[in-house]
Structure formats: C-alpha cells, structure tokens
Coordinates of C-alpha atoms in Angstrom, one line a residue:
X2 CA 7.2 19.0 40.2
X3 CA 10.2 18.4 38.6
X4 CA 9.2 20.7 35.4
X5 CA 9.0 23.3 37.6
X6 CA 12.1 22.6 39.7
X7 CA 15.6 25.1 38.4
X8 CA 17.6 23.0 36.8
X9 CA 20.7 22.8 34.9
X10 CA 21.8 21.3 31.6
X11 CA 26.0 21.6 30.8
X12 CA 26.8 18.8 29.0
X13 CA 24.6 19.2 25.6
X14 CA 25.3 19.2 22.5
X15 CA 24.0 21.4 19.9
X16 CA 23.7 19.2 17.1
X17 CA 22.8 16.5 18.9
X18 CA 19.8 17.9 20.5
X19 CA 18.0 19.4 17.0
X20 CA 14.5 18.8 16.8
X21 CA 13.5 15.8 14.0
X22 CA 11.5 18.0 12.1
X23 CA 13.9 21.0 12.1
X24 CA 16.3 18.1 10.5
X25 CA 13.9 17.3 7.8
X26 CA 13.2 20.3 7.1
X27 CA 16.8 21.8 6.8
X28 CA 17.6 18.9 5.0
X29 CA 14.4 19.9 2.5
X30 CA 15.7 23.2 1.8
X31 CA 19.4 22.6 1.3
X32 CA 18.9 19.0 -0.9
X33 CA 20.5 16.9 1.6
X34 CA 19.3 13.2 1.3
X35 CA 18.2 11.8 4.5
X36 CA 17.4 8.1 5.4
X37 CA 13.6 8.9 6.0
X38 CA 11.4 11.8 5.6
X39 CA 9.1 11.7 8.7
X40 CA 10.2 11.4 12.2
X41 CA 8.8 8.1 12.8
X42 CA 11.2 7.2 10.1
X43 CA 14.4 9.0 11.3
X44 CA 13.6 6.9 14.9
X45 CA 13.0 4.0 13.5
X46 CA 16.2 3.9 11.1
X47 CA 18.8 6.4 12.5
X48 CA 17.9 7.9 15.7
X49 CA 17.5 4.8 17.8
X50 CA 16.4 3.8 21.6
X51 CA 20.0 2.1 21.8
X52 CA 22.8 1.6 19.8
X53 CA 25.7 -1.2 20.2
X54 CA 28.4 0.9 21.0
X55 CA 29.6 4.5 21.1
X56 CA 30.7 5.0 17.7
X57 CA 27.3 3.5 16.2
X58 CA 25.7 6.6 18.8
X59 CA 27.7 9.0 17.0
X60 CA 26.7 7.6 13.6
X61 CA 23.7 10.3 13.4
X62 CA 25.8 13.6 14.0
X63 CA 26.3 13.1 9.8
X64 CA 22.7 13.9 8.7
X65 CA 22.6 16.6 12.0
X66 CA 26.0 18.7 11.2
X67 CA 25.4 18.4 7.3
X68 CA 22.4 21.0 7.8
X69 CA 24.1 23.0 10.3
X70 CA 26.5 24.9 7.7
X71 CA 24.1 28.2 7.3
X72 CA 24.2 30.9 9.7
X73 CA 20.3 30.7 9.2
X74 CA 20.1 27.3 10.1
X75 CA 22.8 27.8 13.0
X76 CA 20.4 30.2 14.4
X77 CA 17.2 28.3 14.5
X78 CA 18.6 25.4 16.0
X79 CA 20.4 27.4 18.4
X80 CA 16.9 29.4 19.5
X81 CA 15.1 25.6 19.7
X82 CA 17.8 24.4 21.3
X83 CA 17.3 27.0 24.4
X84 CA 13.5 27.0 24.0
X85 CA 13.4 23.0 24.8
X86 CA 15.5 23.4 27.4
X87 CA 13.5 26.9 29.2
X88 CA 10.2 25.3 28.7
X89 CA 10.9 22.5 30.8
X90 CA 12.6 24.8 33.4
X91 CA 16.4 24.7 32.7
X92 CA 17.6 28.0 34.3
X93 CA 21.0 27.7 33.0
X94 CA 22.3 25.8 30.4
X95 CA 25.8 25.3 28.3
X96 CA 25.2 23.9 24.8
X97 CA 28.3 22.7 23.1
X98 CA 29.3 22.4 19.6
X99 CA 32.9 21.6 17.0
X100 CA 32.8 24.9 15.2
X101 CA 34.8 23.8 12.2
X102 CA 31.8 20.8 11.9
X103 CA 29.9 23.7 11.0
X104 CA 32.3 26.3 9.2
X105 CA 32.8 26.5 5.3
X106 CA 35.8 27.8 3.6
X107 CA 35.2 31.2 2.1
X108 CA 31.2 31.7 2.8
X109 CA 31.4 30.4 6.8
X110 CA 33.5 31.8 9.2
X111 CA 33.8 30.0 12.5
X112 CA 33.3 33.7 14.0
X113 CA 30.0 33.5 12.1
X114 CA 29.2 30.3 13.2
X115 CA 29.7 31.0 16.9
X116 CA 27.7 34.6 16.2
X117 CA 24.8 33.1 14.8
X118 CA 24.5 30.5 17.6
X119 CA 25.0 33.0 20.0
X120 CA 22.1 35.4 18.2
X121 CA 19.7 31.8 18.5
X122 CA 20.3 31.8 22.2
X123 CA 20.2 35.2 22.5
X124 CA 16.8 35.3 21.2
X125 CA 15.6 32.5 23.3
X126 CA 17.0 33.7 26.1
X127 CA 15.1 37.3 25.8
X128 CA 11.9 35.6 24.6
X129 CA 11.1 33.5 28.1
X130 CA 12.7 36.1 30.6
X131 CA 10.0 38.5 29.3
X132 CA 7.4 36.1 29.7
X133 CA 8.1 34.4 32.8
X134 CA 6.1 36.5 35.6
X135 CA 8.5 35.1 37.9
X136 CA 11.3 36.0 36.9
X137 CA 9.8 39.7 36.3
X138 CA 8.5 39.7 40.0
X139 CA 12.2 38.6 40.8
X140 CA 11.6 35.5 42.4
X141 CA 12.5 32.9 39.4
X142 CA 16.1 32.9 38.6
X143 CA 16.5 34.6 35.1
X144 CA 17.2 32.3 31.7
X145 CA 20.8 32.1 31.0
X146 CA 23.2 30.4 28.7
X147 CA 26.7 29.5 28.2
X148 CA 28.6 28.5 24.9
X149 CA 31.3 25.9 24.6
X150 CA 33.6 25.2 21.9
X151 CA 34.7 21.7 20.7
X152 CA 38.1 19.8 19.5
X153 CA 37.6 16.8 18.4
X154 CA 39.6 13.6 18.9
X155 CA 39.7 12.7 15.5
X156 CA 38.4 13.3 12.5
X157 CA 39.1 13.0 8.6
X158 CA 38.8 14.3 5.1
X159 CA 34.9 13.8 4.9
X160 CA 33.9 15.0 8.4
X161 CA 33.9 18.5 7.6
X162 CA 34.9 21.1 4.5
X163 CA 37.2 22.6 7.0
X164 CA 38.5 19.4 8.5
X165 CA 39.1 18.1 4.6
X166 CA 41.2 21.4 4.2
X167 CA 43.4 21.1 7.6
X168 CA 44.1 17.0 6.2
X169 CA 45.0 18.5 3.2
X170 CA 47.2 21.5 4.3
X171 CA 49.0 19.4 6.9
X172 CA 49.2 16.5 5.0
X173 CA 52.8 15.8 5.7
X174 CA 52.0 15.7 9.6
X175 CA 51.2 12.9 10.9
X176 CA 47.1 12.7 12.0
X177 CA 47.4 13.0 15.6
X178 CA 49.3 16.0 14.9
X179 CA 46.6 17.4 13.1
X180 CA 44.2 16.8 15.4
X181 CA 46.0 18.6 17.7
X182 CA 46.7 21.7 15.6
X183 CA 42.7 21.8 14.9
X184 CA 42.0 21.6 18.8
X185 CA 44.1 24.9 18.7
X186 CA 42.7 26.5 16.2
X187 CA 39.6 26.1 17.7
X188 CA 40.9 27.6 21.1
X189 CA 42.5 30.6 19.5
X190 CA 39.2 31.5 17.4
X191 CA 37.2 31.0 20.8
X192 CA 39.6 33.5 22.8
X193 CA 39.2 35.7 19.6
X194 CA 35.5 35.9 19.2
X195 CA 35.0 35.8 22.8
X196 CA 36.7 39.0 23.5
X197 CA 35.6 40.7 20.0
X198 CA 32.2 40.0 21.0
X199 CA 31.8 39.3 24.6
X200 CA 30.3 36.6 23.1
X201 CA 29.3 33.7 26.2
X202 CA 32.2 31.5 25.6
X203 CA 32.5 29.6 28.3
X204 CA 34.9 26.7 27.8
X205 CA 36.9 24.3 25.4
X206 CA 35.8 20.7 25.2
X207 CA 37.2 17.7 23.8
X208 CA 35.1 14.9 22.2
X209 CA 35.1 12.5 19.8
X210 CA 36.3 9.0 19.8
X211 CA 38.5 8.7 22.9
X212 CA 40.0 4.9 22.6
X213 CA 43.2 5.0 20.9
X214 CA 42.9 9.2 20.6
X215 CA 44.5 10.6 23.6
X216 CA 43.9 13.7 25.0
X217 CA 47.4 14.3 25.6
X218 CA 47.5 14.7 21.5
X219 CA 45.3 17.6 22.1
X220 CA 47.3 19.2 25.0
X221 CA 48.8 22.7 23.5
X222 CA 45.6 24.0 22.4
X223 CA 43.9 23.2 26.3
X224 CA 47.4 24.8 27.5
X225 CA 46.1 27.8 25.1
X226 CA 42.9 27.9 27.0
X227 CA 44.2 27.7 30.1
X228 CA 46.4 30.5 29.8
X229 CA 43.7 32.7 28.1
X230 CA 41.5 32.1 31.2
X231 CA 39.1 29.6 29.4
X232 CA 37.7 26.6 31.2
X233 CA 38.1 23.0 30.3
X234 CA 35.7 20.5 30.2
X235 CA 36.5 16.8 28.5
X236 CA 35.1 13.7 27.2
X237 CA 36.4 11.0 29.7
X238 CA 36.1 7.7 31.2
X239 CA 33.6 7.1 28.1
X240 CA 35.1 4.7 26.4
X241 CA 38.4 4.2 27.8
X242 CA 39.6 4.1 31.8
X243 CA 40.9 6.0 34.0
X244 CA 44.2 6.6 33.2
X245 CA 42.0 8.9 29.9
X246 CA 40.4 10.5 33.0
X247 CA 43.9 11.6 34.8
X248 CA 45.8 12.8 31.7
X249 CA 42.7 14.9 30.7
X250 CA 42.8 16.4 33.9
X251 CA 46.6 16.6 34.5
X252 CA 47.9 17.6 31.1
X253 CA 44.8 19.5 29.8
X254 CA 44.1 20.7 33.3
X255 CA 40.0 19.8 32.9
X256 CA 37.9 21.3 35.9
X257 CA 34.7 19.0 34.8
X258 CA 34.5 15.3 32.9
X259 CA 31.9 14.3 30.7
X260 CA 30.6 11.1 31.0
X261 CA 33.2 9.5 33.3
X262 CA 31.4 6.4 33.7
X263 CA 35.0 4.0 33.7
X264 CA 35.9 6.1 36.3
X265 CA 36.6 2.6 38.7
X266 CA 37.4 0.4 36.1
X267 CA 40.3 -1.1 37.0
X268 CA 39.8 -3.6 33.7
X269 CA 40.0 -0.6 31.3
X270 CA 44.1 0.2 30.9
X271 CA 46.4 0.5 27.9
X272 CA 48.0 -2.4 27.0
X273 CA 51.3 -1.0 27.8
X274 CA 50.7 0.8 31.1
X275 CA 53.3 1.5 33.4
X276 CA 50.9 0.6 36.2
X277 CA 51.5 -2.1 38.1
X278 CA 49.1 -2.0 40.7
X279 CA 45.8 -0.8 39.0
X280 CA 43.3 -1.0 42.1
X281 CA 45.5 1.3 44.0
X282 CA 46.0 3.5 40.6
X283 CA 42.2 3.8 40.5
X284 CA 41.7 4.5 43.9
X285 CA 44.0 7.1 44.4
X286 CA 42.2 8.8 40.3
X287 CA 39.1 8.5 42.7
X288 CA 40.3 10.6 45.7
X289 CA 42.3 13.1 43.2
X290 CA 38.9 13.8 41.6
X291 CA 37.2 14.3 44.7
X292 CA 39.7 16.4 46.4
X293 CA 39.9 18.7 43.6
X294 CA 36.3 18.6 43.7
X295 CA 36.3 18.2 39.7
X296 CA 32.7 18.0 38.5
X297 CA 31.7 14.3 36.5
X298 CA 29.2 15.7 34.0
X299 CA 26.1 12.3 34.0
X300 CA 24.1 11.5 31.4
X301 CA 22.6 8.8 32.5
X302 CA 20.5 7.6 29.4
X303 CA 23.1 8.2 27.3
X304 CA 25.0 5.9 28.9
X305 CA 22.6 3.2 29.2
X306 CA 22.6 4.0 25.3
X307 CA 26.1 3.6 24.5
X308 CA 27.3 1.1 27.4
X309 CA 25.7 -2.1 26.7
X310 CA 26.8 -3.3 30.5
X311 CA 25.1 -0.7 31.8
X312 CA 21.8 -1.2 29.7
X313 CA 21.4 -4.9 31.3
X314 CA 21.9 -3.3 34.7
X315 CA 21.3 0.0 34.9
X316 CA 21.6 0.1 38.6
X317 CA 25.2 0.0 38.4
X318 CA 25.5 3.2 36.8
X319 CA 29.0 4.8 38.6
X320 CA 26.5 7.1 39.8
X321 CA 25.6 5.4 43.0
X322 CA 29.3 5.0 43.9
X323 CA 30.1 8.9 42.9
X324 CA 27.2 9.8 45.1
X325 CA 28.5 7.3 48.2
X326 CA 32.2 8.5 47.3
X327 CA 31.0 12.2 47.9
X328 CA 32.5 13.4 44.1
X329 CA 30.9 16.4 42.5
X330 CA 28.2 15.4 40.4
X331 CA 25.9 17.1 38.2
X332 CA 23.3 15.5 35.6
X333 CA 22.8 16.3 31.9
X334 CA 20.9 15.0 29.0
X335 CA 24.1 14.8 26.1
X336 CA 22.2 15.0 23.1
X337 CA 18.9 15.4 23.4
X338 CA 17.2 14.4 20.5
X339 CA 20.1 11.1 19.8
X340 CA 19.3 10.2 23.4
X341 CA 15.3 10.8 22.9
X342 CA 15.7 12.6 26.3
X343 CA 14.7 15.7 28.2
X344 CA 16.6 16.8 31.4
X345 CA 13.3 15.8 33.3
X346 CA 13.8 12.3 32.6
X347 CA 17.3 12.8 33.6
X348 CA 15.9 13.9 37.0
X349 CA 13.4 11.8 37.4
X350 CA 15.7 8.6 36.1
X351 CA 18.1 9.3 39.0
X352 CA 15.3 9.8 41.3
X353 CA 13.9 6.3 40.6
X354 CA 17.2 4.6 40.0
X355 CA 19.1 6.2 42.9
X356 CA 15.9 6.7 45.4
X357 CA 17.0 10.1 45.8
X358 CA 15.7 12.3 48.6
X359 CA 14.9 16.1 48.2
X360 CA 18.0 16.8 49.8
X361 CA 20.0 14.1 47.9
X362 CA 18.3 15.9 44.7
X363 CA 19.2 19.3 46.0
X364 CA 22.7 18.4 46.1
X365 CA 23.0 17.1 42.4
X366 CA 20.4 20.5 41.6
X367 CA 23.0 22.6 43.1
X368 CA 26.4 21.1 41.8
X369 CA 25.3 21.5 38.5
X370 CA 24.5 25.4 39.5
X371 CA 27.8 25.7 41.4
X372 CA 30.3 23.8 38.9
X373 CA 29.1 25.5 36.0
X374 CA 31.1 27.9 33.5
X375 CA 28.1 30.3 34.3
X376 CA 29.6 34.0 32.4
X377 CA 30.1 37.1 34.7
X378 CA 31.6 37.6 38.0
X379 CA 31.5 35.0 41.1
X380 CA 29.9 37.2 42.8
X381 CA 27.3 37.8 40.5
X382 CA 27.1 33.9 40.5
X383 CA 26.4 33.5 43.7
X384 CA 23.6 35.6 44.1
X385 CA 22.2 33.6 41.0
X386 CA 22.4 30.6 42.9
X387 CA 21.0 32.0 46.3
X388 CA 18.1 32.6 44.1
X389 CA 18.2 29.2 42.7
X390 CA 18.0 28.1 46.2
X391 CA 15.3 30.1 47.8
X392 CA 13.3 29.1 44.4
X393 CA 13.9 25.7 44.6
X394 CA 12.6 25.4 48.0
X395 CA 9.1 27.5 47.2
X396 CA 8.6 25.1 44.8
X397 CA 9.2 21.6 46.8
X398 CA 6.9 23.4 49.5
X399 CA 4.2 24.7 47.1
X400 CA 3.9 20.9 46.1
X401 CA 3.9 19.5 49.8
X402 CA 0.6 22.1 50.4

C-alpha cells in the first residue's frame, strides 16, 4: 500500500542518495581509491547503520562527491536518483546538491553541472510518465522534479577544486567571509542558469556543519535569492537550537527547515545569548513557525542516525510534538543511500512510531505536496494536488476491497 500511495521526497540529497554500485563503479573508471570494492564492504566500513554524531554522518560525502565531477557521471546519478525515487511511487520530488562540490576550474562549469543533472532527471522523468498507464489514462499524477542548489556552512581547501580556489583568491578574508561569498556565488549562478535554461531551480539551501557556522554568515547571498524570487530552504535545529532555527528564518527569510529536530530545546543556546528566559524564547520560535506555517522537512532515520538521544528513544522524535503542536510537517529520506533508506520506510516508520491514522498520514502526504517548491504556476499546482488527492484516495480504497 504504501508503494503505491503519491508521495513526496524534498529534502534529498543527490550525492548522498547514489547507489553503492554506481559509486564503485565511478570510482573504477576515474582511479579514485575507495575503502572497499563491494557493497557489503562500503556498509560495513563507510556507509554505516549509525554513526556517533553528525559530522561522522557526513564523513562519506568524500568518496560520493569525488566521482561526481563529470557531467557523465552527474547525469547517471541524477537519472538513478529519480528512477529510485518513481519506482517506489514518489510523484514529486526535490533533490539537492552544492554545485561547486561538483564543479572543476576550467573543464566543469557549475552551469554544466546543474545541466547535466537536470538532463539525468529529465530522462527519468520522461522514462516512467510514458510507462505509467496511469498517468497516461490521467488518473496518476504525472512524475515531476525539482532542483535545489546548496551553500555550504563551511568548508576548506580540500573539499572541493573550486572551494580550494575561493580559499585561495579570498585568502585575505577572514573564512566566514568566504563562506558567505561562495553561498552567493552559488545563488547568482542558480538565478543565472535558471533563467538561461528554464532549468527546475527551485530553491537555495544551506547545509553543512551548523554549530559554530551561522547562517547569518550566509545571509547576502539568501537576500540574493530572495530578491530574484528564489525559495529558501535551510539546515536547522540539526545540531544547534533554536535560536539557528529563528535567524535562518528571520535573516535568510527560509519558508521550510530541514531537520529541525532541536526545535524545543531549551538546553541548546549559545553561550552568550541575550536570552534570559529560554522556555518562553522557545515557545514563542514554536508559535512563529506555526503561524507562518513554515514547513519542518523530517527525516526521521536520519535523525535516529545522527542524534544519538534519539536512537535510544526513538519515540521522542520532535515529531510527535510537531504533529500535537499542529506545525507543517512533511517527511523525507535525507540521503538515501548514507541513511540505507527509502521514502517507504519513512512512511511506514512514522506510521509505526506515531500510530498514524489514514487521515493523520494524509495530512503529512499532503504537506509535503502543498509546501513544496513544485515549478510552474499555483494554479497549475493545485490541480496537481487535487489529482494527488483523488489518487490517493483510490488507492487507500482499492486496498480496503
């Protein structure tokens, strides 16, 4: 049943959500020396059930961008990417991915990155809306696909060829500042190719390691977005509290949050704060979010993954309380093949975790639908989603028969 339910995926990552064998095999043709040559091997020494904390998590996105610098490989990954996702009935989904991981100076554009990914989708995308019968006999909502564009918190001279040129060329500013002025770069190439190509460019995220990296560092280039009628989407509440959550949202002016899971900790503050009273700070991020109905992207496995309180009780996942608090909610896998995940173990995860009923399920279904960056008009949205919904339904009742 929940194969065959529409579903949504908008907080994924490309690179995190390659398939093993496409890694060993990239890494085969382009002489890159990985840990193990099987998949068994690659679980068992890089790509782990759980990892200690969040920056041991992102340890594997070395061996997954170092083969992602070919628009041929950008491409593959790119179609696989949307072919995991459409076989296991994602209707609409957003991968996201940091451009200059993937760009190399003078023979890799980011425009050629973002092309080549968008020529992999593409492709998928074409593929399984002429096979579905559904979708030909216009009951199925088609297969459709978003792009989102990355800053990153921090990086440094090894991360990236690109990122070892901007430390170099800005060597006399101080990091954050370069951080910043990549995040902007990224932002203007985005706006750029987007309106060159009318390429899917939905949004600009930020991610990365968010303790002691602010958003706030980041804040011109989401300024740039904003004003070049791009959404924003950031990392949040991951690893830090909610004062991360509120300047993300206030000086970067992000519509959804990924992860969000410190969301009510009133534990998690700078050590220099100018709150004084942080239950009633908290409380008052809570009702902000839910007021401005801003979207808190789940990922509930990767969370158990990277939180190693919510690993021994998984039950206290923020979800429950988002749910009971009324915020808008959606669920996502993260990184597919890091989190050893599909978005039907999301759904069914929440289901068991949460005892979700149809309608419960419905609503998380739907908010994922309705909060998304989905391309074209709203109006044109809309009558995707009524589709979504009269789908959804002849599906659940099918079943019931």
């Amino acid at each position: 049943l929940i194969r065959l339910l529409p579903k949504t995926d908008v907080h994924l990552h490309l690179d995190g959500s390659m398939r093993l064998q496409t890694l060993i095999d990239l890494a085969k043709e382009q002489n890159i020396e990985l840990p193990a040559y099987t998949v068994e091997g690659l679980r068992r020494t890089v790509f782990k059930d759980s990892y200690v904390s969040l920056v041991e998590y992102l340890e594997p996105f070395e061996y997954l961008t170092a083969v992602l610098r070919t628009k041929e490989a950008l491409e593959r990954v790119s179609f696989e990417v949307a072919e995991d996702c459409f076989t296991e009935g994602v209707r609409y989904f957003e991968t996201r991915l940091a451009p200059h991981l993937h760009a190399v100076p003078g023979s890799l554009s980011v425009e050629e990155v973002l092309l080549a990914v968008n020529r992999g989708l593409a492709r998928a995308a074409e593929k399984y809306n002429k096979q579905d019968t559904d979708v030909a006999a216009g009951i199925a909502p088609e297969f459709r696909y978003g792009i989102i564009v990355c800053g990153l918190r921090y990086f440094n001279d090894t991360s990236s060829p690109v990122y070892k040129q901007f430390m170099e060329l800005f060597q006399y500013e101080s990091p954050k500042r370069v951080f910043g002025l990549a995040t902007l770069q990224t932002a203007k190439a985005a706006v750029q190719v987007r309106d060159t190509h009318n390429l899917p460019i939905v949004a600009l995220d930020l991610a990365g390691c968010e303790a002691h990296f602010p958003a706030l560092d980041h804040a011109e280039a989401f300024v740039y977005a904003h004003e070049h009628h791009m959404n924003k989407t950031i990392h949040a509440g991951e690893a830090f509290g909610p004062e991360s959550i509120f300047q993300a949202i206030t000086a970067c002016f992000a519509e959804r949050i990924g992860h969000g899971t410190r969301l009510y900790d009133t534990t998690c503050f700078h050590p220099e704060t100018p709150v004084k009273n942080k239950e009633e700070y908290t409380a008052g991020i809570v009702q902000f979010v839910a007021n401005r109905r801003i979207c808190i992207e789940v990922c509930l496995t990767s969370n158990f993954q990277t939180d190693p309180n919510l690993r021994e009780k998984v039950r206290s996942h923020p979800l429950g309380r988002f749910l009971k608090d009324k915020l808008s909610v959606c669920l996502n896998t993260d990184n597919r093949t890091v989190s050893n995940t599909t978005m039907c173990d999301e759904v069914r995860l929440a289901v068991d975790l949460f005892d979700l009923s149809r309608e419960d399920l419905w609503e998380l279904i739907y908010s994922g639908f309705n909060q998304s960056f989905m391309p074209g008009t709203y109006a044109s949205k809309l009558e995707y989603m009524k589709k979504v919904k009269t789908f959804y339904n002849r599906i659940f009742d099918s079943h019931l028969q």
